[in-house]
Coordinates of C-alpha atoms in Angstrom, one line a residue:
M1 CA 148.0 83.4 133.2
Y2 CA 144.4 84.2 134.0
A3 CA 141.8 85.9 131.8
P4 CA 138.1 86.7 132.1
V5 CA 135.6 85.0 130.0
S6 CA 136.0 86.6 126.6
G7 CA 135.3 86.3 123.0
A8 CA 134.7 88.0 119.7
V9 CA 131.3 89.4 118.6
E10 CA 129.9 87.3 115.9
T11 CA 127.5 88.3 113.1
S12 CA 124.8 86.2 114.7
D13 CA 125.1 88.1 118.0
A14 CA 122.5 90.8 118.6
D15 CA 125.0 92.9 120.5
A16 CA 128.0 92.7 122.8
L17 CA 125.9 91.6 125.7
A18 CA 124.5 88.7 123.7
T19 CA 128.1 87.8 123.0
A20 CA 129.0 87.9 126.7
W21 CA 126.1 85.5 127.5
R22 CA 127.0 83.2 124.7
E23 CA 130.7 83.0 125.7
I24 CA 129.8 82.4 129.4
G25 CA 127.6 79.5 128.3
E26 CA 130.4 78.1 126.1
E27 CA 133.2 78.5 128.6
T28 CA 131.5 77.8 131.9
R29 CA 128.2 76.1 131.1
L30 CA 126.5 78.6 133.3
T31 CA 123.0 79.7 132.2
R32 CA 121.0 82.9 132.5
S33 CA 119.1 81.3 135.3
E34 CA 122.3 81.1 137.3
L35 CA 123.7 84.6 136.7
T36 CA 122.6 88.2 136.9
L37 CA 124.1 91.0 135.0
L38 CA 125.6 93.3 137.6
R39 CA 126.7 96.2 135.3
R40 CA 128.3 97.0 132.0
G41 CA 131.5 99.1 131.7
K42 CA 132.2 101.8 129.2
P43 CA 133.8 100.2 126.1
Y44 CA 137.4 101.1 125.3
S45 CA 139.9 100.2 122.5
F46 CA 143.6 99.4 122.2
V47 CA 145.9 98.6 119.3
D48 CA 147.7 95.3 119.2
E49 CA 150.8 96.2 117.2
A50 CA 151.9 92.5 116.9
V51 CA 148.9 91.7 114.7
G52 CA 148.2 95.2 113.4
R53 CA 144.6 95.3 114.8
E54 CA 142.6 97.6 117.0
W55 CA 140.4 95.8 119.6
I56 CA 137.2 97.3 121.1
V57 CA 136.5 95.8 124.5
H58 CA 133.0 95.7 126.0
P59 CA 133.4 94.8 129.7
F60 CA 130.5 93.2 131.7
A61 CA 130.3 92.0 135.3
F62 CA 127.9 89.2 136.3
V63 CA 127.0 87.8 139.7
L64 CA 126.2 84.2 140.5
C65 CA 122.7 83.8 141.8
E66 CA 123.8 80.8 143.9
P67 CA 127.5 80.6 145.1
S68 CA 127.2 76.8 144.7
S69 CA 126.5 76.9 141.0
E70 CA 128.7 74.4 139.2
I71 CA 131.2 75.7 136.7
T72 CA 132.4 73.4 133.9
I73 CA 135.2 74.9 131.8
D74 CA 135.7 74.0 128.2
W75 CA 138.8 73.2 126.1
E76 CA 140.0 76.8 126.0
H77 CA 141.1 76.8 129.7
D78 CA 143.1 74.6 132.1
S79 CA 141.6 75.7 135.3
Y80 CA 139.6 78.5 137.0
A81 CA 139.9 80.4 140.3
W82 CA 138.2 83.3 142.2
F83 CA 140.1 86.5 143.1
D84 CA 139.6 89.6 145.1
P85 CA 139.5 92.4 142.6
A86 CA 142.0 94.3 144.8
D87 CA 144.6 91.6 144.1
V88 CA 144.3 92.4 140.4
A89 CA 145.0 96.1 141.1
D90 CA 148.0 95.2 143.2
G91 CA 149.5 93.0 140.6
R92 CA 149.2 89.9 142.7
V93 CA 147.3 88.1 139.9
Q94 CA 149.1 87.2 136.7
G95 CA 146.6 88.3 134.1
V96 CA 146.3 88.9 130.4
P97 CA 146.9 92.4 129.1
G98 CA 144.0 94.7 129.6
L99 CA 142.5 92.7 132.5
L100 CA 142.9 95.5 135.0
E101 CA 141.5 98.1 132.6
S102 CA 138.4 96.0 131.9
L103 CA 137.9 95.2 135.6
R104 CA 138.1 98.8 136.8
R105 CA 135.3 99.8 134.3
V106 CA 132.9 97.4 136.1
W107 CA 134.3 97.4 139.6
L108 CA 133.4 100.8 141.0
E109 CA 135.7 100.8 144.0
F110 CA 138.8 101.1 141.8
D111 CA 138.0 104.7 140.7
L112 CA 135.3 105.9 143.1
G113 CA 136.7 104.7 146.4
A114 CA 134.3 105.6 149.3
A115 CA 131.7 106.9 146.8
A116 CA 131.4 103.4 145.2
P117 CA 128.9 102.0 147.7
V118 CA 126.8 105.1 147.4
L119 CA 126.6 104.7 143.6
D120 CA 126.0 101.0 143.9
A121 CA 123.1 101.4 146.2
G122 CA 121.6 104.1 143.9
L123 CA 121.9 101.8 140.9
A124 CA 120.2 99.0 142.8
R125 CA 117.4 101.4 143.7
L126 CA 116.9 102.4 140.1
R127 CA 117.0 98.8 138.8
G128 CA 114.6 97.6 141.4
D129 CA 111.9 100.2 140.8
R130 CA 109.3 98.6 138.6
E131 CA 106.5 101.1 139.1
S132 CA 107.9 104.6 138.6
G133 CA 108.0 106.2 135.2
A134 CA 111.0 107.6 133.4
R135 CA 110.6 111.1 134.8
A136 CA 110.4 109.9 138.4
L137 CA 113.4 107.6 138.0
A138 CA 115.4 110.5 136.5
G139 CA 114.7 112.5 139.7
V140 CA 116.0 109.6 141.7
A141 CA 119.2 109.4 139.6
L142 CA 119.8 113.1 140.1
D143 CA 119.5 112.7 143.9
V144 CA 121.9 109.7 143.7
F145 CA 124.4 111.8 141.6
G146 CA 124.5 114.5 144.2
R147 CA 125.2 112.0 147.0
V148 CA 128.0 110.4 145.0
L149 CA 129.6 113.8 144.4
S150 CA 129.5 114.5 148.1
A151 CA 131.4 111.2 148.8
L152 CA 134.1 111.6 146.2
D153 CA 137.6 112.5 147.3
V154 CA 138.4 116.2 146.5
A155 CA 142.1 116.0 146.8
D156 CA 142.7 115.9 143.0
G157 CA 140.3 118.2 141.0
E158 CA 141.0 116.6 137.6
L159 CA 140.4 113.1 139.0
W160 CA 137.3 114.3 140.9
W161 CA 135.8 115.6 137.6
A162 CA 136.6 112.4 135.8
N163 CA 135.0 110.3 138.5
A164 CA 131.9 112.6 138.5
R165 CA 131.6 111.9 134.8
R166 CA 132.1 108.1 135.4
A167 CA 129.3 108.1 138.0
G168 CA 127.0 109.9 135.5
W169 CA 127.8 107.3 132.8
H170 CA 127.0 104.5 135.2
L171 CA 123.7 106.1 136.2
W172 CA 122.7 106.3 132.6
K173 CA 123.8 102.8 131.5
N174 CA 123.5 100.7 134.7
G175 CA 120.4 102.2 136.4
R176 CA 117.4 101.5 134.3
E177 CA 118.6 101.8 130.7
S178 CA 115.2 101.2 129.2
M179 CA 114.3 104.6 130.7
G180 CA 117.9 105.9 130.3
A181 CA 117.0 108.9 128.1
S182 CA 115.6 110.9 131.0
I183 CA 118.5 109.8 133.2
L184 CA 121.0 110.8 130.6
S185 CA 119.4 114.2 130.3
V186 CA 119.4 115.0 134.0
V187 CA 123.0 113.7 134.3
L188 CA 124.2 116.0 131.5
A189 CA 122.3 118.9 133.1
G190 CA 123.8 118.1 136.4
L191 CA 127.3 117.9 135.0
D192 CA 126.9 121.3 133.4
V193 CA 125.9 122.7 136.7
V194 CA 128.7 121.1 138.6
R195 CA 131.3 122.2 136.0
H196 CA 130.1 125.8 136.3
V197 CA 130.1 125.8 140.1
T198 CA 133.5 124.2 140.5
S199 CA 135.2 126.2 137.7
E200 CA 137.0 128.4 140.1
G201 CA 138.6 125.5 141.9
L202 CA 137.6 122.3 143.8
S203 CA 137.0 122.2 147.6
A204 CA 134.6 120.7 150.1
E205 CA 132.7 124.0 150.0
A206 CA 132.5 124.0 146.2
V207 CA 131.1 120.5 146.3
E208 CA 128.5 121.6 148.8
Q209 CA 127.6 124.5 146.5
A210 CA 127.4 122.0 143.6
T211 CA 125.0 119.6 145.4
A212 CA 122.9 122.6 146.4
A213 CA 122.8 123.6 142.7
L214 CA 121.6 120.1 141.9
D215 CA 118.8 120.4 144.4
H216 CA 117.8 123.6 142.6
L217 CA 117.9 121.8 139.3
A218 CA 115.6 119.1 140.7
R219 CA 113.1 121.8 141.6
Q220 CA 113.4 123.3 138.2
R221 CA 112.3 120.0 136.6
D222 CA 108.9 120.5 138.1
G223 CA 108.5 123.5 135.8
T224 CA 109.0 121.3 132.7
A225 CA 106.1 119.1 133.8
S226 CA 103.9 122.1 134.2
S227 CA 104.9 123.3 130.7
V228 CA 103.8 120.0 129.2
A229 CA 100.5 120.2 131.2
N230 CA 99.9 123.8 129.9
A231 CA 100.5 122.7 126.3
F232 CA 98.1 119.8 126.8
V233 CA 95.4 122.1 128.1
S234 CA 95.9 124.3 125.0
L235 CA 95.3 121.3 122.9
L236 CA 92.1 120.4 124.7
Q237 CA 90.7 123.9 124.2
R238 CA 90.3 123.0 120.6
Y239 CA 87.5 120.6 121.6
P240 CA 83.9 121.9 122.3
A241 CA 83.0 122.1 125.9
N242 CA 79.4 121.1 125.4
R243 CA 80.3 117.3 125.2
P244 CA 82.8 115.1 127.0
V245 CA 86.3 114.8 125.6
R246 CA 86.8 111.1 125.2
M247 CA 90.3 109.8 126.0
L248 CA 92.1 106.5 126.2
T249 CA 95.3 105.9 128.1
L250 CA 97.3 103.1 129.8
S251 CA 100.0 102.5 132.4
S252 CA 100.9 105.2 134.9
S253 CA 102.8 108.2 133.7
S254 CA 103.5 111.1 136.1
T255 CA 103.4 113.4 133.1
I256 CA 100.0 112.2 132.0
T257 CA 98.7 112.4 135.5
R258 CA 99.9 116.0 135.8
C259 CA 98.3 116.8 132.4
L260 CA 94.9 115.3 133.3
T261 CA 94.8 116.9 136.8
H262 CA 95.7 120.3 135.3
A263 CA 93.0 119.9 132.7
L264 CA 90.4 119.1 135.3
T265 CA 91.2 122.2 137.4
S266 CA 91.6 124.7 134.5
L267 CA 89.1 123.8 131.9
P268 CA 85.3 123.6 131.9
H269 CA 85.3 120.4 129.8
T270 CA 84.0 117.1 131.1
L271 CA 86.4 114.2 130.6
D272 CA 85.4 110.6 129.6
L273 CA 88.6 108.7 130.5
R274 CA 89.1 105.1 129.7
V275 CA 92.2 103.5 131.2
L276 CA 93.6 100.1 130.3
E277 CA 94.7 98.2 133.5
S278 CA 98.2 97.6 132.2
R279 CA 99.2 94.1 133.3
P280 CA 101.0 92.6 135.0
L281 CA 101.4 95.3 137.7
C282 CA 98.2 97.1 136.8
E283 CA 99.7 100.6 136.8
G284 CA 96.8 101.8 134.7
A285 CA 94.3 100.8 137.4
K286 CA 96.5 102.6 140.0
L287 CA 96.5 105.7 137.8
A288 CA 92.7 105.6 137.5
C289 CA 92.3 105.4 141.3
R290 CA 94.7 108.3 141.9
L291 CA 92.8 110.5 139.4
A292 CA 89.5 109.5 141.0
G293 CA 90.8 110.4 144.4
F294 CA 92.1 113.7 143.1
A295 CA 88.8 114.6 141.5
A296 CA 86.9 113.7 144.7
S297 CA 89.2 115.8 146.9
R298 CA 88.6 118.9 144.7
N299 CA 84.9 118.3 144.2
L300 CA 85.5 117.6 140.5
A301 CA 84.1 114.1 140.4
P302 CA 81.0 115.1 138.3
R303 CA 83.4 116.4 135.6
V304 CA 85.3 113.1 135.0
D305 CA 84.0 109.7 134.2
I306 CA 86.8 107.1 134.7
T307 CA 86.5 103.5 133.4
V308 CA 89.2 100.8 133.8
M309 CA 89.2 98.1 131.2
T310 CA 91.4 95.1 130.5
D311 CA 94.3 95.4 128.1
A312 CA 92.5 92.9 125.8
A313 CA 89.6 95.3 125.6
A314 CA 91.6 98.0 123.8
A315 CA 89.3 98.0 120.8
L316 CA 86.2 98.3 122.9
A317 CA 87.8 101.1 125.0
S318 CA 88.7 103.0 121.8
Q319 CA 85.1 103.4 120.7
D320 CA 84.6 107.1 119.6
V321 CA 87.7 108.4 121.5
D322 CA 89.0 111.8 120.5
L323 CA 92.5 111.3 121.9
L324 CA 94.8 108.4 122.7
L325 CA 97.3 109.6 125.3
L326 CA 100.7 107.9 125.5
G327 CA 103.5 108.6 127.9
A328 CA 107.1 107.9 126.8
D329 CA 109.9 106.1 128.6
L330 CA 112.1 106.9 125.6
I331 CA 111.9 108.6 122.2
D332 CA 114.5 107.8 119.7
R333 CA 116.1 110.3 117.3
H334 CA 113.5 109.5 114.7
G335 CA 110.5 110.1 116.9
N336 CA 109.7 106.4 117.6
V337 CA 108.3 106.0 121.1
S338 CA 109.1 103.3 123.6
N339 CA 106.3 102.9 126.2
K340 CA 104.6 100.3 128.3
T341 CA 103.7 97.1 126.5
G342 CA 100.2 97.4 125.2
S343 CA 100.8 100.8 123.7
L344 CA 101.0 99.6 120.1
P345 CA 97.9 97.4 120.2
A346 CA 96.0 100.3 121.8
V347 CA 97.2 102.6 119.0
L348 CA 96.3 100.1 116.2
A349 CA 92.9 99.4 117.8
A350 CA 92.1 103.0 118.2
R351 CA 93.0 103.9 114.7
H352 CA 90.9 101.1 113.3
V353 CA 87.8 101.7 115.6
S354 CA 87.8 105.5 115.9
R355 CA 88.8 107.1 112.6
R356 CA 89.1 110.6 114.0
V357 CA 91.3 109.7 117.0
R358 CA 94.6 111.6 117.4
V359 CA 97.5 109.8 119.0
V360 CA 99.2 112.2 121.4
V361 CA 102.5 111.6 123.1
L362 CA 102.9 113.6 126.3
S363 CA 106.6 113.9 127.2
E364 CA 109.3 116.2 128.3
K365 CA 112.0 116.6 125.7
E366 CA 114.5 115.0 128.1
K367 CA 113.2 111.6 127.0
V368 CA 114.8 111.9 123.6
L369 CA 117.7 109.5 123.2
P370 CA 120.1 110.0 120.2
F371 CA 122.0 106.8 120.7
E372 CA 121.0 103.2 119.9
A373 CA 118.1 102.2 122.1
P374 CA 118.6 99.3 124.6
G375 CA 116.9 95.9 123.9
H376 CA 113.7 94.7 125.4
E377 CA 113.5 94.6 129.1
D378 CA 112.4 91.1 130.1
N379 CA 111.4 91.0 133.7
D380 CA 110.3 88.5 136.4
A381 CA 107.8 86.0 135.0
A382 CA 106.3 85.6 138.5
E383 CA 104.7 89.0 138.0
V384 CA 102.6 87.4 135.2
T385 CA 102.0 84.1 136.8
L386 CA 100.9 85.5 140.1
A387 CA 97.4 86.1 138.7
W388 CA 97.2 82.4 137.9
D389 CA 97.6 81.2 141.5
G390 CA 94.9 78.7 142.3
L391 CA 94.2 78.0 138.7
A392 CA 95.0 74.8 136.8
V393 CA 97.6 76.7 134.8
A394 CA 99.6 77.8 137.8
G395 CA 103.2 76.7 137.6
P396 CA 103.2 75.5 134.0
R397 CA 105.9 73.1 133.1
G398 CA 107.4 73.3 129.6
V399 CA 105.9 76.7 129.1
R400 CA 108.1 79.8 128.7
V401 CA 106.6 82.9 130.3
R402 CA 107.8 86.3 129.2
N403 CA 107.2 89.6 130.9
V404 CA 108.4 92.3 128.4
Y405 CA 107.7 95.8 129.9
F406 CA 108.2 98.0 126.9
E407 CA 107.5 98.1 123.1
W408 CA 107.8 100.6 120.3
V409 CA 105.2 102.8 118.6
D410 CA 106.4 104.0 115.2
A411 CA 106.6 107.7 114.7
A412 CA 104.3 107.4 111.7
L413 CA 101.5 106.4 114.1
V414 CA 101.9 109.5 116.3
D415 CA 99.9 112.6 115.4
V416 CA 101.6 115.1 117.8
Y417 CA 104.1 115.3 120.6
V418 CA 103.1 117.6 123.4
T419 CA 106.3 118.6 125.2
D420 CA 107.7 121.2 127.6
E421 CA 108.4 123.3 124.5
G422 CA 104.9 123.1 123.3
V423 CA 103.5 121.0 120.4
A424 CA 106.4 119.4 118.5
G425 CA 107.1 117.3 115.5
T426 CA 109.7 114.9 114.4
Q427 CA 111.9 117.7 113.1
D428 CA 112.1 119.1 116.6
I429 CA 113.0 115.7 118.0
V430 CA 115.9 115.3 115.5
R431 CA 117.2 118.7 116.6
W432 CA 117.0 117.8 120.3
A433 CA 118.7 114.5 119.7
A434 CA 121.6 116.1 118.0
D435 CA 122.1 118.5 120.9
V436 CA 122.0 115.6 123.5
E437 CA 124.5 113.6 121.4
Q438 CA 127.0 116.4 121.2
R439 CA 126.8 117.1 124.9
A440 CA 127.1 113.4 125.9
R441 CA 130.1 112.9 123.7
S442 CA 131.8 116.0 125.1
V443 CA 131.7 114.7 128.7
F444 CA 131.9 110.9 128.3
D445 CA 134.4 110.4 125.4
G446 CA 137.8 109.7 126.7
L447 CA 136.8 108.1 130.0

């Protein structure tokens, strides 16, 4: 009888994914360098009456980086084999109880049929984007969601609605989970729209109307960005116009870009903007260049002084700043902010060097996540070592290189959140988180 690699979560495991990696190593001797996590499945539970226990199963699917990777099984198994997932569905594989249920939660074709490749391509697009911010990725997710709905079979309305919800769950969890709050928010909004449009019955025409409604929702999201920018301008109006407003920021947030361009075009203030380059992809430098280009195109260059500095120069860049502007890839239910690595050192340096600085988070409320936040996203080390090419340290042996994209800034270090509902505090975030949690549970529970 065949079974997937499996095992129990131990107290020493950080989470279920850590358990999966540990068990794979123990049972196959495969390492993280030989495997890539393809996707996670929605957990499910069942009761084993024989032992009087309820089991909670967390399915994961991995892909071998090289098909020739050697597998060495341990004492728990007699042999191993490869199977077409369709053979499991057809009962041609003698497997342990629950094998098919676990597999269908990570193998999209079982439930989604012809829509599976559409979703798979969309998930790959989200995972592979290393430059777009959370807001932009959420827009991509909404577009993918509409394409998936168009490809789903409409023969069974109840099944279609369940598969629409499954697709939404996968976009949230298997696209770019470190930026998943925004994706979850747009998916929930999209599901609300779809449920309303198809409430009178499902047909090809109703699906067309639903996807058109999703396009309208995408256009409406532009209005939320404008609302954040308007609230930011109101905040800047508190500063005197007879001297530059000194600001420090980092990375490349579409929300921050919108706020700064709106301030330039609607206020008389001069801006002194310092931007940390944001290694390893230097998104901060790209933000600075875009803003400079915008100012030049509008004959506003004399009104903004833009300086790019290294991440290590955060303290120098913080001298006499009025505002430290942070975007947010995710805000947890307590108001803690996940943003590009370098955010916390910038905040700590600014608070030490410039005593009057206000730390301002610019974010749509869609970035509030009520559930447990994902772990650190550790990306390709080559992005870091690329800058070492030609140096004596290039290709270091025996040196581990980490490329962690995001880190947390504690809510206690944030002075104000500027959102699409105006200036907000942690009590507002708690309220928004509760609303998102209720809506998410109502559509995803039971899948």
